[in-house]
Amino acid sequence: TTRGFGCIKLEQTRWLELSMDQPQDAQKWLDFDWTTMMEQHGTTPPSAPEGCATRSWKFDVEFDLQGPLLVRSYTADPEEPDFVQFAAHSTPVIPGTSWAGIIRHATHSIVDEIAEQIAQPQRRTTAAADLTDAMFGPHLDTQDVKAQRSSLTVCESALSGETMAEYTRNRIDRFTGGVVASALFTECPAFPAMSSPEGAHMCTKLSLRLAERQQTGNVPAQAQIGALYLALCDMAHGLVPVGGESSIGRGILKGTGVNVTRPGGQNEQWSLDGSAPAAQPCLESLYQWVHQEEE
């Protein structure tokens, strides 16, 4: 469910408040039927008790893709392409699992680079793994590791401004760079459509939610937000592509800003150049946490 599966939307809500120590209310409960409920009762339910909902930071960023994208989906039908851009109900999408994978990779690389520059020697091999495990849950490689729900929720992203193009080409030998004899395959990526006078344009919107926990393991919440912000900056500058075949220019992202909603509901616009003023406390928390000595 933290990767975009199982999302529901409540529609046509009605509410009925009953007191079971009142005979007439108890009889209403016993005689309950949906038709009367839908026709005669209010549409605005009471507010949820304070603390019922999870406090979280929300990040919404729109990415442009100047080149093609291929998140592979395979088929066993010999008449169909060997693989096509992943789609939901014929709409090309980037699944939440793909987003989570590249965000985890980007976050790990950033923290590892910071640790290499400023951390104590014993921290350099553990800082990146500790932070990504805190955000995404640990690798369950051994029986003594306790499973933990990911604090980062990633939604599926639909593409807009795309066109699908099918073509056949030779498979390339990764060691020699030459073609493999008689190894043809057909693929169908999503390409930017020529939909505007400015030229080809394809975009997608990424929505993230990071649950605000005071501390996960030994990683402060502010440090996690700082690492996530830097990961989005790398993605916005094309340093972390999405999907496959990135070595030939696919999945390169471009973005300029991210809309941030704090747990209290305050909306802010952060630039994706790594120097947004509102992000500085989070970045300082990240650097201080990385720099601390391991106990």
mmCIF file of C-alpha atoms in Angstrom:
data_model
loop_
_atom_site.group_PDB
_atom_site.id
_atom_site.type_symbol
_atom_site.label_atom_id
_atom_site.label_comp_id
_atom_site.label_asym_id
_atom_site.label_seq_id
_atom_site.Cartn_x
_atom_site.Cartn_y
_atom_site.Cartn_z
ATOM 1 C CA THR A 1 0.000 0.000 0.000
ATOM 2 C CA THR A 2 3.006 2.349 0.316
ATOM 3 C CA ARG A 3 3.684 1.828 -3.408
ATOM 4 C CA GLY A 4 0.347 2.996 -4.783
ATOM 5 C CA PHE A 5 -1.675 -0.210 -4.505
ATOM 6 C CA GLY A 6 -5.065 -0.398 -2.812
ATOM 7 C CA CYS A 7 -5.888 3.321 -2.987
ATOM 8 C CA ILE A 8 -9.590 4.070 -2.567
ATOM 9 C CA LYS A 9 -11.727 7.205 -2.701
ATOM 10 C CA LEU A 10 -14.793 7.693 -0.536
ATOM 11 C CA GLU A 11 -17.808 9.022 -2.478
ATOM 12 C CA GLN A 12 -21.436 9.792 -1.602
ATOM 13 C CA THR A 13 -20.772 9.670 2.125
ATOM 14 C CA ARG A 14 -23.635 9.740 4.642
ATOM 15 C CA TRP A 15 -23.542 9.629 8.401
ATOM 16 C CA LEU A 16 -26.033 8.787 11.081
ATOM 17 C CA GLU A 17 -25.421 9.430 14.757
ATOM 18 C CA LEU A 18 -27.263 7.162 17.178
ATOM 19 C CA SER A 19 -27.360 6.830 20.937
ATOM 20 C CA MET A 20 -28.051 3.236 21.910
ATOM 21 C CA ASP A 21 -29.480 4.225 25.312
ATOM 22 C CA GLN A 22 -32.399 5.845 23.471
ATOM 23 C CA PRO A 23 -35.094 3.337 22.396
ATOM 24 C CA GLN A 24 -35.959 5.223 19.211
ATOM 25 C CA ASP A 25 -32.303 5.268 18.095
ATOM 26 C CA ALA A 26 -31.933 1.580 18.831
ATOM 27 C CA GLN A 27 -34.994 0.913 16.666
ATOM 28 C CA LYS A 28 -33.491 2.998 13.833
ATOM 29 C CA TRP A 29 -30.411 0.782 13.981
ATOM 30 C CA LEU A 30 -32.531 -2.374 13.812
ATOM 31 C CA ASP A 31 -34.626 -1.010 10.919
ATOM 32 C CA PHE A 32 -31.643 0.409 9.022
ATOM 33 C CA ASP A 33 -31.758 0.374 5.208
ATOM 34 C CA TRP A 34 -29.431 2.004 2.671
ATOM 35 C CA THR A 35 -32.130 3.759 0.627
ATOM 36 C CA THR A 36 -33.411 5.781 3.574
ATOM 37 C CA MET A 37 -29.861 6.468 4.695
ATOM 38 C CA MET A 38 -28.774 7.846 1.309
ATOM 39 C CA GLU A 39 -31.855 10.024 0.877
ATOM 40 C CA GLN A 40 -32.428 11.526 4.302
ATOM 41 C CA HIS A 41 -29.106 11.989 6.060
ATOM 42 C CA GLY A 42 -26.197 14.425 5.910
ATOM 43 C CA THR A 43 -23.325 14.326 3.444
ATOM 44 C CA THR A 44 -20.625 15.781 5.693
ATOM 45 C CA PRO A 45 -19.351 13.315 8.280
ATOM 46 C CA PRO A 46 -18.030 14.549 11.636
ATOM 47 C CA SER A 47 -14.368 15.507 11.824
ATOM 48 C CA ALA A 48 -11.967 12.722 12.706
ATOM 49 C CA PRO A 49 -10.515 12.872 16.222
ATOM 50 C CA GLU A 50 -7.206 14.717 16.459
ATOM 51 C CA GLY A 51 -4.274 12.342 16.061
ATOM 52 C CA CYS A 52 -6.335 9.789 14.123
ATOM 53 C CA ALA A 53 -4.667 10.582 10.790
ATOM 54 C CA THR A 54 -0.958 10.103 10.215
ATOM 55 C CA ARG A 55 1.001 13.354 10.161
ATOM 56 C CA SER A 56 3.091 13.474 7.025
ATOM 57 C CA TRP A 57 5.033 15.676 4.637
ATOM 58 C CA LYS A 58 3.722 15.745 1.077
ATOM 59 C CA PHE A 59 5.852 16.367 -2.013
ATOM 60 C CA ASP A 60 4.405 16.993 -5.485
ATOM 61 C CA VAL A 61 6.763 17.538 -8.393
ATOM 62 C CA GLU A 62 6.143 17.608 -12.131
ATOM 63 C CA PHE A 63 8.852 16.140 -14.340
ATOM 64 C CA ASP A 64 9.347 16.672 -18.061
ATOM 65 C CA LEU A 65 10.764 13.849 -20.176
ATOM 66 C CA GLN A 66 12.506 15.222 -23.253
ATOM 67 C CA GLY A 67 13.271 11.737 -24.546
ATOM 68 C CA PRO A 68 11.538 8.341 -24.598
ATOM 69 C CA LEU A 69 10.623 6.221 -21.596
ATOM 70 C CA LEU A 70 10.501 2.444 -21.237
ATOM 71 C CA VAL A 71 9.336 0.794 -18.023
ATOM 72 C CA ARG A 72 9.110 -2.712 -19.431
ATOM 73 C CA SER A 73 5.951 -4.799 -19.545
ATOM 74 C CA TYR A 74 6.315 -8.231 -21.183
ATOM 75 C CA THR A 75 3.935 -10.406 -23.183
ATOM 76 C CA ALA A 76 3.890 -14.059 -24.204
ATOM 77 C CA ASP A 77 1.955 -13.330 -27.419
ATOM 78 C CA PRO A 78 4.354 -13.834 -30.392
ATOM 79 C CA GLU A 79 2.356 -11.302 -32.432
ATOM 80 C CA GLU A 80 2.936 -8.543 -29.883
ATOM 81 C CA PRO A 81 6.179 -6.593 -29.216
ATOM 82 C CA ASP A 82 8.620 -8.310 -26.881
ATOM 83 C CA PHE A 83 8.121 -5.523 -24.375
ATOM 84 C CA VAL A 84 6.140 -2.282 -24.207
ATOM 85 C CA GLN A 85 5.868 0.707 -21.898
ATOM 86 C CA PHE A 86 3.970 -0.325 -18.761
ATOM 87 C CA ALA A 87 0.347 0.856 -18.854
ATOM 88 C CA ALA A 88 -2.815 0.761 -16.759
ATOM 89 C CA HIS A 89 -6.076 0.640 -18.728
ATOM 90 C CA SER A 90 -4.136 1.670 -21.863
ATOM 91 C CA THR A 91 -2.677 4.745 -20.092
ATOM 92 C CA PRO A 92 1.148 4.643 -19.882
ATOM 93 C CA VAL A 93 2.249 4.938 -16.265
ATOM 94 C CA ILE A 94 5.315 4.800 -14.041
ATOM 95 C CA PRO A 95 4.458 2.413 -11.183
ATOM 96 C CA GLY A 96 5.082 3.326 -7.574
ATOM 97 C CA THR A 97 7.507 0.414 -7.276
ATOM 98 C CA SER A 98 9.715 1.926 -10.000
ATOM 99 C CA TRP A 99 9.677 5.349 -8.320
ATOM 100 C CA ALA A 100 10.524 3.814 -4.947
ATOM 101 C CA GLY A 101 13.469 1.937 -6.432
ATOM 102 C CA ILE A 102 15.094 4.964 -8.040
ATOM 103 C CA ILE A 103 14.417 7.188 -5.000
ATOM 104 C CA ARG A 104 16.037 4.625 -2.711
ATOM 105 C CA HIS A 105 19.022 4.356 -5.062
ATOM 106 C CA ALA A 106 19.354 8.151 -5.282
ATOM 107 C CA THR A 107 19.043 8.605 -1.516
ATOM 108 C CA HIS A 108 21.625 5.912 -0.799
ATOM 109 C CA SER A 109 24.098 7.410 -3.284
ATOM 110 C CA ILE A 110 23.705 10.932 -1.872
ATOM 111 C CA VAL A 111 24.163 9.939 1.767
ATOM 112 C CA ASP A 112 27.075 7.699 0.841
ATOM 113 C CA GLU A 113 28.761 10.625 -0.939
ATOM 114 C CA ILE A 114 28.156 12.972 2.015
ATOM 115 C CA ALA A 115 29.515 10.377 4.437
ATOM 116 C CA GLU A 116 32.633 9.913 2.327
ATOM 117 C CA GLN A 117 33.354 13.641 2.606
ATOM 118 C CA ILE A 118 32.533 14.497 6.231
ATOM 119 C CA ALA A 119 31.864 11.376 8.304
ATOM 120 C CA GLN A 120 34.137 9.585 10.712
ATOM 121 C CA PRO A 121 35.759 6.475 9.180
ATOM 122 C CA GLN A 122 33.481 4.054 11.026
ATOM 123 C CA ARG A 123 30.377 5.921 9.821
ATOM 124 C CA ARG A 124 31.211 5.834 6.120
ATOM 125 C CA THR A 125 30.107 2.248 5.632
ATOM 126 C CA THR A 126 26.870 2.467 7.656
ATOM 127 C CA ALA A 127 25.294 5.917 7.242
ATOM 128 C CA ALA A 128 23.684 5.383 3.814
ATOM 129 C CA ALA A 129 22.282 1.959 4.705
ATOM 130 C CA ASP A 130 20.937 3.200 8.058
ATOM 131 C CA LEU A 131 19.063 6.109 6.479
ATOM 132 C CA THR A 132 17.559 4.153 3.570
ATOM 133 C CA ASP A 133 16.533 1.354 5.919
ATOM 134 C CA ALA A 134 14.802 3.923 8.124
ATOM 135 C CA MET A 135 12.882 5.391 5.161
ATOM 136 C CA PHE A 136 12.127 2.278 3.132
ATOM 137 C CA GLY A 137 12.370 -0.557 5.638
ATOM 138 C CA PRO A 138 15.354 -2.856 6.189
ATOM 139 C CA HIS A 139 16.566 -5.699 4.003
ATOM 140 C CA LEU A 140 15.336 -8.901 5.612
ATOM 141 C CA ASP A 141 18.527 -10.840 4.959
ATOM 142 C CA THR A 142 18.743 -12.397 8.420
ATOM 143 C CA GLN A 143 16.183 -13.675 10.890
ATOM 144 C CA ASP A 144 17.146 -11.156 13.585
ATOM 145 C CA VAL A 145 16.059 -8.168 11.428
ATOM 146 C CA LYS A 146 12.597 -6.899 12.330
ATOM 147 C CA ALA A 147 10.336 -5.933 9.433
ATOM 148 C CA GLN A 148 9.300 -2.285 9.302
ATOM 149 C CA ARG A 149 6.727 -0.486 7.209
ATOM 150 C CA SER A 150 8.158 2.078 4.803
ATOM 151 C CA SER A 151 7.549 5.643 5.954
ATOM 152 C CA LEU A 152 7.591 6.807 2.312
ATOM 153 C CA THR A 153 4.417 6.375 0.262
ATOM 154 C CA VAL A 154 4.838 6.652 -3.516
ATOM 155 C CA CYS A 155 1.900 6.944 -5.910
ATOM 156 C CA GLU A 156 1.651 5.686 -9.478
ATOM 157 C CA SER A 157 2.216 8.407 -12.101
ATOM 158 C CA ALA A 158 0.398 8.663 -15.415
ATOM 159 C CA LEU A 159 2.151 10.079 -18.488
ATOM 160 C CA SER A 160 0.703 12.904 -20.556
ATOM 161 C CA GLY A 161 1.758 14.171 -23.963
ATOM 162 C CA GLU A 162 3.056 10.763 -25.023
ATOM 163 C CA THR A 163 2.843 8.731 -28.210
ATOM 164 C CA MET A 164 3.652 5.033 -28.547
ATOM 165 C CA ALA A 165 6.039 3.912 -31.317
ATOM 166 C CA GLU A 166 6.864 0.298 -32.111
ATOM 167 C CA TYR A 167 10.078 -0.705 -33.840
ATOM 168 C CA THR A 168 12.405 -3.652 -34.236
ATOM 169 C CA ARG A 169 16.169 -3.591 -33.768
ATOM 170 C CA ASN A 170 19.187 -5.807 -33.158
ATOM 171 C CA ARG A 171 20.285 -6.853 -29.728
ATOM 172 C CA ILE A 172 23.653 -5.371 -28.753
ATOM 173 C CA ASP A 173 26.525 -7.331 -27.272
ATOM 174 C CA ARG A 174 27.336 -5.442 -24.084
ATOM 175 C CA PHE A 175 30.979 -6.527 -24.173
ATOM 176 C CA THR A 176 31.870 -5.724 -27.792
ATOM 177 C CA GLY A 177 29.291 -3.064 -28.588
ATOM 178 C CA GLY A 178 28.405 -4.901 -31.809
ATOM 179 C CA VAL A 179 25.135 -6.494 -32.856
ATOM 180 C CA VAL A 180 24.289 -10.090 -31.973
ATOM 181 C CA ALA A 181 23.674 -12.178 -35.090
ATOM 182 C CA SER A 182 19.989 -13.049 -35.717
ATOM 183 C CA ALA A 183 18.942 -11.523 -32.372
ATOM 184 C CA LEU A 184 16.077 -9.208 -33.275
ATOM 185 C CA PHE A 185 13.544 -7.886 -30.816
ATOM 186 C CA THR A 186 10.629 -5.469 -30.960
ATOM 187 C CA GLU A 187 9.852 -2.844 -28.353
ATOM 188 C CA CYS A 188 7.292 -0.105 -27.921
ATOM 189 C CA PRO A 189 8.467 2.808 -25.715
ATOM 190 C CA ALA A 190 6.580 6.005 -24.968
ATOM 191 C CA PHE A 191 7.913 9.013 -26.898
ATOM 192 C CA PRO A 192 7.159 12.723 -26.384
ATOM 193 C CA ALA A 193 4.428 13.775 -28.791
ATOM 194 C CA MET A 194 4.812 16.819 -31.019
ATOM 195 C CA SER A 195 1.915 18.481 -29.211
ATOM 196 C CA SER A 196 3.048 22.102 -29.017
ATOM 197 C CA PRO A 197 4.883 24.717 -31.111
ATOM 198 C CA GLU A 198 7.848 24.382 -28.750
ATOM 199 C CA GLY A 199 8.336 20.770 -29.832
ATOM 200 C CA ALA A 200 8.020 17.365 -28.241
ATOM 201 C CA HIS A 201 6.739 17.322 -24.679
ATOM 202 C CA MET A 202 5.943 14.499 -22.263
ATOM 203 C CA CYS A 203 5.432 14.950 -18.544
ATOM 204 C CA THR A 204 4.421 13.119 -15.400
ATOM 205 C CA LYS A 205 3.629 14.115 -11.829
ATOM 206 C CA LEU A 206 5.256 12.405 -8.858
ATOM 207 C CA SER A 207 3.443 12.489 -5.512
ATOM 208 C CA LEU A 208 5.190 11.414 -2.314
ATOM 209 C CA ARG A 209 4.166 11.305 1.319
ATOM 210 C CA LEU A 210 6.726 10.875 4.101
ATOM 211 C CA ALA A 211 5.224 9.966 7.468
ATOM 212 C CA GLU A 212 6.487 12.277 10.184
ATOM 213 C CA ARG A 213 7.951 10.073 12.853
ATOM 214 C CA GLN A 214 10.027 11.786 15.510
ATOM 215 C CA GLN A 215 12.821 9.342 14.824
ATOM 216 C CA THR A 216 13.154 6.050 12.998
ATOM 217 C CA GLY A 217 15.891 3.957 14.485
ATOM 218 C CA ASN A 218 18.565 6.578 15.071
ATOM 219 C CA VAL A 219 17.653 8.727 12.044
ATOM 220 C CA PRO A 220 15.783 12.011 12.777
ATOM 221 C CA ALA A 221 12.782 12.833 10.610
ATOM 222 C CA GLN A 222 14.396 16.097 9.462
ATOM 223 C CA ALA A 223 17.439 14.190 8.182
ATOM 224 C CA GLN A 224 15.185 11.913 6.120
ATOM 225 C CA ILE A 225 13.436 14.926 4.578
ATOM 226 C CA GLY A 226 16.806 16.482 3.714
ATOM 227 C CA ALA A 227 17.971 13.296 1.988
ATOM 228 C CA LEU A 228 14.692 13.003 0.066
ATOM 229 C CA TYR A 229 14.978 16.630 -1.077
ATOM 230 C CA LEU A 230 18.495 16.066 -2.424
ATOM 231 C CA ALA A 231 17.311 12.895 -4.183
ATOM 232 C CA LEU A 232 14.570 14.890 -5.947
ATOM 233 C CA CYS A 233 17.190 17.483 -6.959
ATOM 234 C CA ASP A 234 19.344 14.785 -8.577
ATOM 235 C CA MET A 235 16.318 13.355 -10.375
ATOM 236 C CA ALA A 236 15.295 16.816 -11.627
ATOM 237 C CA HIS A 237 18.740 17.301 -13.198
ATOM 238 C CA GLY A 238 18.698 14.003 -15.094
ATOM 239 C CA LEU A 239 21.220 12.278 -12.824
ATOM 240 C CA VAL A 240 18.802 9.512 -11.808
ATOM 241 C CA PRO A 241 16.807 8.193 -14.790
ATOM 242 C CA VAL A 242 13.636 6.138 -14.505
ATOM 243 C CA GLY A 243 12.916 2.900 -16.349
ATOM 244 C CA GLY A 244 15.217 0.837 -18.521
ATOM 245 C CA GLU A 245 17.697 1.574 -21.302
ATOM 246 C CA SER A 246 18.942 4.743 -19.605
ATOM 247 C CA SER A 247 22.328 4.157 -21.274
ATOM 248 C CA ILE A 248 20.778 5.242 -24.573
ATOM 249 C CA GLY A 249 19.061 8.311 -23.137
ATOM 250 C CA ARG A 250 15.725 6.980 -21.957
ATOM 251 C CA GLY A 251 13.951 8.048 -18.802
ATOM 252 C CA ILE A 252 15.902 11.293 -18.285
ATOM 253 C CA LEU A 253 13.906 13.620 -16.026
ATOM 254 C CA LYS A 254 13.824 17.389 -15.792
ATOM 255 C CA GLY A 255 12.141 19.468 -13.083
ATOM 256 C CA THR A 256 12.342 22.956 -11.619
ATOM 257 C CA GLY A 257 10.420 22.926 -8.359
ATOM 258 C CA VAL A 258 8.543 20.818 -5.829
ATOM 259 C CA ASN A 259 5.389 21.769 -3.968
ATOM 260 C CA VAL A 260 5.817 20.839 -0.300
ATOM 261 C CA THR A 261 2.948 20.527 2.172
ATOM 262 C CA ARG A 262 4.010 20.403 5.811
ATOM 263 C CA PRO A 263 2.071 18.285 8.347
ATOM 264 C CA GLY A 264 0.218 21.375 9.546
ATOM 265 C CA GLY A 265 -1.060 22.108 6.030
ATOM 266 C CA GLN A 266 1.368 24.924 5.146
ATOM 267 C CA ASN A 267 2.213 24.925 1.419
ATOM 268 C CA GLU A 268 5.655 25.910 0.146
ATOM 269 C CA GLN A 269 7.466 25.894 -3.173
ATOM 270 C CA TRP A 270 11.031 24.588 -2.996
ATOM 271 C CA SER A 271 13.460 24.990 -5.861
ATOM 272 C CA LEU A 272 15.218 21.847 -7.052
ATOM 273 C CA ASP A 273 18.690 23.372 -7.174
ATOM 274 C CA GLY A 274 19.674 22.057 -3.733
ATOM 275 C CA SER A 275 19.560 25.477 -2.070
ATOM 276 C CA ALA A 276 15.907 26.095 -1.168
ATOM 277 C CA PRO A 277 15.946 28.265 2.002
ATOM 278 C CA ALA A 278 13.086 26.330 3.608
ATOM 279 C CA ALA A 279 15.020 23.080 3.152
ATOM 280 C CA GLN A 280 18.152 24.280 4.944
ATOM 281 C CA PRO A 281 17.133 23.050 8.453
ATOM 282 C CA CYS A 282 16.525 19.593 6.981
ATOM 283 C CA LEU A 283 19.873 19.600 5.184
ATOM 284 C CA GLU A 284 21.671 20.716 8.354
ATOM 285 C CA SER A 285 19.985 17.907 10.281
ATOM 286 C CA LEU A 286 21.149 15.424 7.627
ATOM 287 C CA TYR A 287 24.761 16.649 7.706
ATOM 288 C CA GLN A 288 24.846 16.660 11.512
ATOM 289 C CA TRP A 289 23.423 13.154 11.679
ATOM 290 C CA VAL A 290 25.934 11.822 9.123
ATOM 291 C CA HIS A 291 28.819 13.550 10.935
ATOM 292 C CA GLN A 292 28.031 12.140 14.351
ATOM 293 C CA GLU A 293 30.234 9.362 15.670
ATOM 294 C CA GLU A 294 28.856 5.865 15.687
ATOM 295 C CA GLU A 295 28.142 4.524 19.139
#
